[in-house]
Coordinates of C-alpha atoms and ligand atoms in Angstrom, one line a residue:
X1 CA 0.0 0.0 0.0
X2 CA 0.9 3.4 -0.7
X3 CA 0.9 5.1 2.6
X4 CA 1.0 8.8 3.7
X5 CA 1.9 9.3 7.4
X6 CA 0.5 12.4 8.8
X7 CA 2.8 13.8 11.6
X8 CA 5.1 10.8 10.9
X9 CA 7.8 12.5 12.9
X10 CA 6.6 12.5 15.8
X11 CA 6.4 10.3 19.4
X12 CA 3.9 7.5 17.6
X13 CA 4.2 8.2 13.7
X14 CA 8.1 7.7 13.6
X15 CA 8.5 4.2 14.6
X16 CA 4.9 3.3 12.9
X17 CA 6.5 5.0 9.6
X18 CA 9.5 2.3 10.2
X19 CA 6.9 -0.2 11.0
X20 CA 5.0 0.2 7.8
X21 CA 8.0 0.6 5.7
X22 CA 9.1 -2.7 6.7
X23 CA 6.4 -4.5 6.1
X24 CA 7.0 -3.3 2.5
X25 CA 4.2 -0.4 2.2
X26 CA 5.4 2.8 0.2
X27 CA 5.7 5.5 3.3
X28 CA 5.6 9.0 2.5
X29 CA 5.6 11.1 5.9
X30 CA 4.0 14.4 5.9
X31 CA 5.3 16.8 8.4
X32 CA 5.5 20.4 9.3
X33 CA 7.9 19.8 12.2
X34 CA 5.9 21.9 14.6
X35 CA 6.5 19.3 17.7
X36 CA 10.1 20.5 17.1
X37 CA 9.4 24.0 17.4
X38 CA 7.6 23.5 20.9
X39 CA 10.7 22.0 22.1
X40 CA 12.5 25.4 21.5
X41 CA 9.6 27.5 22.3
X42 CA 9.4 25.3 25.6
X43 CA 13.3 25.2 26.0
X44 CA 13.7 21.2 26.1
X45 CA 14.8 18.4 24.3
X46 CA 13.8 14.9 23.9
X47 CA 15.8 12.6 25.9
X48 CA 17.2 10.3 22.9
X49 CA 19.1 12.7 20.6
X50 CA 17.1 13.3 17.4
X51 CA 18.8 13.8 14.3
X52 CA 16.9 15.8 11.4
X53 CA 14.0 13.8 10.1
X54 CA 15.7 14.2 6.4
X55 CA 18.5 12.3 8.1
X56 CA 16.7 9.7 9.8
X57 CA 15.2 8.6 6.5
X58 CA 18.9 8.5 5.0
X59 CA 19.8 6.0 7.8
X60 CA 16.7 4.0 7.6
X61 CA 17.5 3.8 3.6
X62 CA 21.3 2.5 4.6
X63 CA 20.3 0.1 7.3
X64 CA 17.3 -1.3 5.5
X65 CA 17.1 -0.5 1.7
X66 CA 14.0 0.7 2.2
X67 CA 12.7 4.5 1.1
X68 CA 10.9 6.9 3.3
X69 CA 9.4 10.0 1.4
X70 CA 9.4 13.3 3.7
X71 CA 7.1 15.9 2.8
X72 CA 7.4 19.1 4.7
X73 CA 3.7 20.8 4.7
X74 CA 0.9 22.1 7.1
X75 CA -1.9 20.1 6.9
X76 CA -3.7 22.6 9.6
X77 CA -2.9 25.9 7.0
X78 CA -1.3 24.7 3.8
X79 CA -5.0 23.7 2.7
X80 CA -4.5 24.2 -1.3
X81 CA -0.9 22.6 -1.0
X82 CA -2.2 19.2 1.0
X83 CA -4.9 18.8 -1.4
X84 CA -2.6 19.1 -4.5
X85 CA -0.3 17.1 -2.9
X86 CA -2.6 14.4 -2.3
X87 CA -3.8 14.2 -5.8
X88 CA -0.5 13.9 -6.9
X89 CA 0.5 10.8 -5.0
X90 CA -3.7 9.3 -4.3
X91 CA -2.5 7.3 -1.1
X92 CA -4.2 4.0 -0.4
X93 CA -4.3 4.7 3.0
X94 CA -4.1 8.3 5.7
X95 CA -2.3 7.6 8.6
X96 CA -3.7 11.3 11.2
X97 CA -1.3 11.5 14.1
X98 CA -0.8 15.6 13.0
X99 CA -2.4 17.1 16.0
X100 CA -0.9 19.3 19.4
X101 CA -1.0 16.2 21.5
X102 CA -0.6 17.6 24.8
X103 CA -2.7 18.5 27.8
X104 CA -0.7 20.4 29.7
X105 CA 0.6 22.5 26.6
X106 CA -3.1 23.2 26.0
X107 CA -4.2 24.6 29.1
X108 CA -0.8 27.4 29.2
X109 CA -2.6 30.4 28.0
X110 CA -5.0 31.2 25.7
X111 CA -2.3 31.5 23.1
X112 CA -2.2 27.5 23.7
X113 CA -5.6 27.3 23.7
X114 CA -6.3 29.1 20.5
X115 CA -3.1 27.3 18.9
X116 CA -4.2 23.6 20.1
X117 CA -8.0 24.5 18.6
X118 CA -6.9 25.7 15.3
X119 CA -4.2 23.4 14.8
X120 CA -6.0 20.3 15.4
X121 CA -9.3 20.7 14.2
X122 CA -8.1 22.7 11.5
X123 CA -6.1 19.7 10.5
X124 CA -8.7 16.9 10.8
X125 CA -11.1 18.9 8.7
X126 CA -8.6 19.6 6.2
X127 CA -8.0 16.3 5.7
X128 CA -11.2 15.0 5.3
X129 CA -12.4 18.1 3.0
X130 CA -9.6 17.4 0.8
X131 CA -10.6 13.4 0.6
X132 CA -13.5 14.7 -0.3
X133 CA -13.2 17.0 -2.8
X134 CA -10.1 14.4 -4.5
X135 CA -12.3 11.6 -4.6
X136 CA -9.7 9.8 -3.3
X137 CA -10.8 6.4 -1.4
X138 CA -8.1 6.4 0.9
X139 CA -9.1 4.9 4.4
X140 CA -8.2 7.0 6.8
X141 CA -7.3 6.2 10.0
X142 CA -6.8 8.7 12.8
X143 CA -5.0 8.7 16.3
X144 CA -7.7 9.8 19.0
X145 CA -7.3 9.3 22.6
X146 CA -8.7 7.3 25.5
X147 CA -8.9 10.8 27.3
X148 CA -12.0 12.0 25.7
X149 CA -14.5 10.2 28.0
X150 CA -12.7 11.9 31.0
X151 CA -12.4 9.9 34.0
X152 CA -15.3 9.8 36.2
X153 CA -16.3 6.0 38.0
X154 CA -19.6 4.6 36.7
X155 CA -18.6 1.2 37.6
X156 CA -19.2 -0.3 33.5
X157 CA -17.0 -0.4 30.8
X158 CA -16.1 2.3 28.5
X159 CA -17.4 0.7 25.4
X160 CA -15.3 0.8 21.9
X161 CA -17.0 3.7 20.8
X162 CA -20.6 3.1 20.5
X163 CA -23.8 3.0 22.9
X164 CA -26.8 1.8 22.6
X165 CA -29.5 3.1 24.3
X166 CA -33.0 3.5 24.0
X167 CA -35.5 6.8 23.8
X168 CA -39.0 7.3 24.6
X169 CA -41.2 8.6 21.8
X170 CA -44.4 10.8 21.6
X171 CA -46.0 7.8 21.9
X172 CA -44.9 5.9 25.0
X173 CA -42.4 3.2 23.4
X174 CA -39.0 3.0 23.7
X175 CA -37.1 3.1 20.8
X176 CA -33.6 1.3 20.2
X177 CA -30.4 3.9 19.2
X178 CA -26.5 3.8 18.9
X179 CA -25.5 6.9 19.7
X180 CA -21.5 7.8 20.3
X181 CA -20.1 7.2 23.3
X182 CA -20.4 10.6 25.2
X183 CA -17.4 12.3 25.6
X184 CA -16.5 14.4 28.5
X185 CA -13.0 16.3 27.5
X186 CA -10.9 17.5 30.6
X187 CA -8.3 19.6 28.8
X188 CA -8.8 21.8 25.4
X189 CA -6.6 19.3 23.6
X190 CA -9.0 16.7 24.9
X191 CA -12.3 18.7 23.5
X192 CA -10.1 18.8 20.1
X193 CA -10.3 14.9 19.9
X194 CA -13.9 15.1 21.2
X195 CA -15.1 17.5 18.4
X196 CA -12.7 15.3 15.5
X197 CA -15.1 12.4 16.2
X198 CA -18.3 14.7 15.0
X199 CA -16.3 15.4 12.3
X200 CA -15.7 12.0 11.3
X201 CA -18.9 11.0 12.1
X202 CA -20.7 13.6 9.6
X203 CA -18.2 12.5 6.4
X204 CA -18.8 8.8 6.7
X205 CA -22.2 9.2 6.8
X206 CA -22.3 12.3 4.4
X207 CA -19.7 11.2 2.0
X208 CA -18.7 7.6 2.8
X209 CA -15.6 8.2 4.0
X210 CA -14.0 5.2 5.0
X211 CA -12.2 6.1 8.6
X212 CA -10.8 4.5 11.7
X213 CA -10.6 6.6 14.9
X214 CA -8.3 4.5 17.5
X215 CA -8.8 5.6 21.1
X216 CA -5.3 5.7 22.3
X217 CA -4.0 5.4 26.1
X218 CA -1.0 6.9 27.3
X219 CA 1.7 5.2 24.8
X220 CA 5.0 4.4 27.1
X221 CA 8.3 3.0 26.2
X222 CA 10.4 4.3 23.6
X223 CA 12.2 1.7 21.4
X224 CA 10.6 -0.5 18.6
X225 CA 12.2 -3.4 16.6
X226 CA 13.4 -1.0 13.9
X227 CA 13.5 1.8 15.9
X228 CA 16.6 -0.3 17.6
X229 CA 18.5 -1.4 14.5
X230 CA 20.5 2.1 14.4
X231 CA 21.7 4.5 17.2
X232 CA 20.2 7.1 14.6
X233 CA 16.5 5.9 14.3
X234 CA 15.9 5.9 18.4
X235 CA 12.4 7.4 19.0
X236 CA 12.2 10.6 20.4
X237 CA 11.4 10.7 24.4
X238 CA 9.8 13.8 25.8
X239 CA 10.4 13.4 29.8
X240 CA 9.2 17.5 30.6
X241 CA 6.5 19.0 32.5
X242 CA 4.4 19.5 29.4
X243 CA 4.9 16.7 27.1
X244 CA 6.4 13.7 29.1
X245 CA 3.5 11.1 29.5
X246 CA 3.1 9.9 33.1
X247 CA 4.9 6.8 33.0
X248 CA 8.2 7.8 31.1
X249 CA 8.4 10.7 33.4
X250 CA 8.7 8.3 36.4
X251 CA 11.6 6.1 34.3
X252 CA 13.4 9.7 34.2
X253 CA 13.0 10.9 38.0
X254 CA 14.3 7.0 38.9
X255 CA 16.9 7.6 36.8
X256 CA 18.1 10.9 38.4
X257 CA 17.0 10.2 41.7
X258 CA 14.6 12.5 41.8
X259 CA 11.2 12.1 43.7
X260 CA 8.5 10.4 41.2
X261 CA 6.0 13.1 41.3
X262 CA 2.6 11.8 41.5
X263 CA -0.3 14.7 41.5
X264 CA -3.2 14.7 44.6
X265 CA -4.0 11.1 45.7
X266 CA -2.3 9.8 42.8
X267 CA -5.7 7.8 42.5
X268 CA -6.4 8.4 38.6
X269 CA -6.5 5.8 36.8
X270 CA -5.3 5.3 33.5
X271 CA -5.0 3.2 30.0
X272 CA -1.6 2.2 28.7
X273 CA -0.5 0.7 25.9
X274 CA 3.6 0.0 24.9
X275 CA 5.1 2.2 21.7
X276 CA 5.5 -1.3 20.2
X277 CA 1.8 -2.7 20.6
X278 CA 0.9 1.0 19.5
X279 CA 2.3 0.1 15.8
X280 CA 1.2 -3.0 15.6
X281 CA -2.4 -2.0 16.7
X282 CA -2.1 0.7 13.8
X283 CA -1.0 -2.2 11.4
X284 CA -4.2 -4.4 12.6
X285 CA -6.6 -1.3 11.8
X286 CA -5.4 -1.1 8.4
X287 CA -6.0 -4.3 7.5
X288 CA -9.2 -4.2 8.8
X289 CA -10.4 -1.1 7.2
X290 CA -14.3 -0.3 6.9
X291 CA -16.3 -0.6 3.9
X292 CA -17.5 2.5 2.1
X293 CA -21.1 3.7 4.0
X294 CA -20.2 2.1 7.1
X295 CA -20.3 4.2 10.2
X296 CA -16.5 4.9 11.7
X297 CA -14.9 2.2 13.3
X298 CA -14.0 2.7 17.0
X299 CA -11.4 0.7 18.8
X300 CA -9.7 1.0 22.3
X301 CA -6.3 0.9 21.8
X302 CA -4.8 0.3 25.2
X303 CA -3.4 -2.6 27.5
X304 CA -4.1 -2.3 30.6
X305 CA -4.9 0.1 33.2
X306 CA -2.9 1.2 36.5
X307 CA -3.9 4.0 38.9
X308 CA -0.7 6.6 39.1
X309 CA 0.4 6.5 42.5
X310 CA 0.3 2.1 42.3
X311 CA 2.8 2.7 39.0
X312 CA 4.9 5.5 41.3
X313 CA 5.1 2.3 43.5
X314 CA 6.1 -0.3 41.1
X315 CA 9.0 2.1 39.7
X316 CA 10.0 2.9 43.3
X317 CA 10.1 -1.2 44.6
X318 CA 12.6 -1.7 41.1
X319 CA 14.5 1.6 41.4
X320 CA 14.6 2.7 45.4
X321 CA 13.5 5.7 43.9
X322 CA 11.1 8.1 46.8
X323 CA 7.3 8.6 45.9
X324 CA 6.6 12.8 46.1
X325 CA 2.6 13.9 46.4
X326 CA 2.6 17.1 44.9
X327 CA -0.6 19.1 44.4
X328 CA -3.0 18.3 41.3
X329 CA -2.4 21.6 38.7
X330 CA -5.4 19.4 36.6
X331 CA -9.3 20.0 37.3
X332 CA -9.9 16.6 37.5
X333 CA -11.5 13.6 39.7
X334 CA -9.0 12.8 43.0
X335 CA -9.8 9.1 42.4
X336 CA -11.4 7.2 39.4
X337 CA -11.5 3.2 38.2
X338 CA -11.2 3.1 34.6
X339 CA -12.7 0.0 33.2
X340 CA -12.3 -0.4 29.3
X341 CA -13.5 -2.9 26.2
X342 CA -10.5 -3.5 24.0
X343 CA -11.7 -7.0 22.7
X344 CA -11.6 -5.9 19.0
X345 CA -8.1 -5.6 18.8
X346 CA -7.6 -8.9 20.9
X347 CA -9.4 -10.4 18.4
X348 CA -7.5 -9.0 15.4
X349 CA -4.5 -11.0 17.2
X350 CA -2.6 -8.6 19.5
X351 CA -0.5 -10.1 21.9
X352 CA 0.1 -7.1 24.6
X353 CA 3.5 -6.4 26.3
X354 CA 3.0 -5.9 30.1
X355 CA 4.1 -2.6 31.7
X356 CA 5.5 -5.3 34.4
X357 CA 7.8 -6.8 31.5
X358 CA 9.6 -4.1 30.2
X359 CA 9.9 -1.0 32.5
X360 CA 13.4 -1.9 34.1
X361 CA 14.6 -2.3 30.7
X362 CA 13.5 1.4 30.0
X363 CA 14.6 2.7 32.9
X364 CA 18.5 1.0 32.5
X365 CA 18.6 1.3 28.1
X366 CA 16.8 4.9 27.9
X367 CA 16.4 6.7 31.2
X368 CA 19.9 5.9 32.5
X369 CA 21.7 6.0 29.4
X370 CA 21.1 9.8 28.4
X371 CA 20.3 10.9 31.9
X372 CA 23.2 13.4 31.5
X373 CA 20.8 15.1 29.3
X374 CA 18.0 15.6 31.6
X375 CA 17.7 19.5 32.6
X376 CA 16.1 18.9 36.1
X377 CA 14.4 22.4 35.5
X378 CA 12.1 21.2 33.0
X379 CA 11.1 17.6 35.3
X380 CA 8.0 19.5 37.6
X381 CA 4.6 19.7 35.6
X382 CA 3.6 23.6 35.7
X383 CA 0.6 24.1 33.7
X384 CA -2.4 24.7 35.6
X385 CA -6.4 23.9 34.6
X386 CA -7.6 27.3 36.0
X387 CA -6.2 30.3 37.8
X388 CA -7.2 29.3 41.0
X389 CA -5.2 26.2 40.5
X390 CA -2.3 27.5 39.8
X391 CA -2.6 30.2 42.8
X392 CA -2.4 26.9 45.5
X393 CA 0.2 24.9 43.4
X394 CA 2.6 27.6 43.2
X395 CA 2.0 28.3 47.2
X396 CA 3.1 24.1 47.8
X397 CA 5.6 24.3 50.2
X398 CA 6.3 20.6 49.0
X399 CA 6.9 21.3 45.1
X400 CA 8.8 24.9 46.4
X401 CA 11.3 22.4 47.9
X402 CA 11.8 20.9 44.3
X403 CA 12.5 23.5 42.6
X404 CA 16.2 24.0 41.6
X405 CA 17.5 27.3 43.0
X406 CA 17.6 30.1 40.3
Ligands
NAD501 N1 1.7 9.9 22.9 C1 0.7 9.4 23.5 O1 0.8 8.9 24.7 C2 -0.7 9.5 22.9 C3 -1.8 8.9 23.6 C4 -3.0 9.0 23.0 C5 -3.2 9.6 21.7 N2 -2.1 10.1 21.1 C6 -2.3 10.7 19.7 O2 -1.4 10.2 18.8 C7 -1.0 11.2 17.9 C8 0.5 11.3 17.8 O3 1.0 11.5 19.2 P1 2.5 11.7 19.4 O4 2.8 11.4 20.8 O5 3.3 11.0 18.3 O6 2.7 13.3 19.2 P2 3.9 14.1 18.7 O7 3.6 15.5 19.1 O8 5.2 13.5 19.0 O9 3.7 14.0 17.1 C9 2.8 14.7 16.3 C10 3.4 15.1 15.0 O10 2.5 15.8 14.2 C11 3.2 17.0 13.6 N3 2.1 18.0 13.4 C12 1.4 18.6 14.3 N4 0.6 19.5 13.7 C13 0.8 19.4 12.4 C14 0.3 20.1 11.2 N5 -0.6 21.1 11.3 N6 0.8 19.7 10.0 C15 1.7 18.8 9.9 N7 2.2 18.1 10.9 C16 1.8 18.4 12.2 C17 4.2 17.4 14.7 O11 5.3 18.1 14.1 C18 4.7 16.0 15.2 O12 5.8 15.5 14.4 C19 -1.6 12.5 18.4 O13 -2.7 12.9 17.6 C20 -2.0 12.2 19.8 O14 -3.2 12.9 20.2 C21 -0.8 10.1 21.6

């Protein structure tokens, strides 16, 4: 299959890029680079050196014989350039990972805000406008995340994307829907995901759009099986305040000795899944892809679920590191279960790799191995929800204590 990788080089889109291509699909990644821009606006750096993506595609070609196309383009404002460019090379398939993926960058300022809106659903309409008006059949699959149906405990199962449920008419009978799953975003990057699925939903049903949406949980580890065949094709790692996911920012703070910061309780549960089970799930939704006039096809794509403060605990029994309760700078539930179907990917044959399996190995081939190029001022998480939030976190005698001095 001809392939075009939307934000292929980023956290998830690099190693599925080197995924795909080695399966023998022709990759083309499209790419504005804007993740690397936030790392200089933010003053960080991914953990795992990053060469240019120009030269990771010359490496992959040397190790593996195998071609990566990089297109640099915004798919969010380059509307005219994305469409021309997808009638010249009519992909078979859309890989959407394109998006401002993180909460905490979100909720910074309204300069976030606005940015995070814009860019995202700018970019998922784009795409599917310019599908559209190509008539180009490509299925698309997009990257969505767990994290739209918030986190509050109703004791059932998040379901892969549909409910059914039944309304009373006029006339006293019940009548038998599937609505989608309501969503209940807790950040603005969150209610960017939430409003993508409308979208989606309105051109599969309006112009039989063929499309995917995979409900993602927080991705963790870093390498792949390509990923490792060259010092120069390592993922990127981001381990700061703003982009670092919970768990690899644990794998850092053991690695430094530096308290694993859990926020509140540390009761909130979430869904993982490993980098490696993340491509492969991406590999089983393309071979599964949905016929034209179909409604979008929901999966769950996580593992397993942990609540923070018992993964703070697992990392500290295998590292000695110390457990630090910091307060939350999220509006969210102190405590939630999280209870969620994945069975369709089960099914599809994916064979999960337990969070209990490989996190040493992170900590002692990632974490340790570049700590020297961990800038401890960057570790705390400082974007607050609200004002008022950010008023009592910065007063925390605790996280004051943390701080490196100026
Ligand atoms: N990383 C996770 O834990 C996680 C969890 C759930 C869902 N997801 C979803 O998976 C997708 C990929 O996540 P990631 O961690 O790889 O993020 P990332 O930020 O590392 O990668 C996103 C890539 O998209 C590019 N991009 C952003 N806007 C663009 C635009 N307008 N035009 C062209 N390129 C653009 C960026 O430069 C970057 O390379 C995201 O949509 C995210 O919401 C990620």
């Amino acid at each position: 299959m001809k392939i075009a990788i939307l934000g292929g080089d980023g956290f998830v889109g690099w190693p599925t890029s080197l995924h795909l291509s080695s399966l023998g699909h022709e990759i083309h990644i499209v790419d504005n680079l804007s993740r690397r821009w936030i790392d200089t606006e933010l003053g960080v750096q991914s953990l795992t050196p990053m060469d240019s993506i120009q030269e990771r595609c010359r490496i992959w070609r040397e190790v593996t014989g195998r071609r990566l196309s990089f297109h640099f383009l915004d798919i969010a404002k380059e509307y005219d350039r994305f469409k021309a460019w997808l009638e010249e090379h009519r992909p078979d398939a859309v890989i959407h990972f394109a998006e401002q993926r993180a909460a905490p960058y979100s909720m910074k300022s309204d300069r976030h805000k606005v940015y995070t809106v814009n860019n995202n659903v700018n970019a998922t309409h784009n795409v599917l406008a310019a599908l559209v008006e190509t008539g180009i059949d490509a299925h698309l699959v997009h990257l969505g995340t767990m994290g739209v149906y918030g986190y509050s405990t109703i004791g059932a199962a998040i379901p892969e994307g549909y409910l059914p449920v039944g309304i009373e008419t006029l006339g006293g009978e019940t009548v038998q829907q599937e609505i989608l799953y309501p969503t209940r975003p807790g950040s603005v990057y969150h209610m960017t995901k939430s409003l993508d699925q409308i979208l989606f939903q309105f051109y599969a049903q309006n112009d039989g759009l063929r499309i995917t949406d995979l409900h993602q949980g927080i991705v963790w580890g870093t390498h792949t099986e390509q990923t490792r065949l060259h010092p120069q094709l390592v993922n990127r790692f981001d381990y700061d305040g703003d982009y670092g996911t919970v768990l690899n920012r644990f794998l850092i703070q053991a690695a430094i000795g530096y308290p694993l910061t859990v926020h509140g309780t540390g009761g909130q549960t979430r869904a993982f899944i490993h980098i490696q089970d993340s491509v492969r799930c991406i590999e089983l939704a393309l071979g599964d892809a949905p016929k034209q006039g179909e409604r979008v096809r929901i999966f769950n794509q996580m593992t397993e679920t942990h609540r923070v403060r018992d993964l703070a605990n697992l990392v500290a029994r295998l590292t000695g590191a110390e457990v630090a309760f910091l307060p939350n700078p999220r509006k969210e539930a102190e405590e939630n279960d999280l209870i969620v179907q994945n069975d369709q990917f089960l099914a599809l044959g994916l064979d999960p790799i337990r969070l209990q399996d490989g996190l040493l190995a992170e900590v002692v081939d990632v974490a340790k191995k570049f700590a020297h190029r961990i800038d401890r001022s960057r570790v705390p998480a400082v974007s607050a929800w609200t004002k008022d939030i950010a008023a009592r976190v910065d007063r925390d005698p605790e996280r004051k204590a943390l701080r490196p001095a100026s």
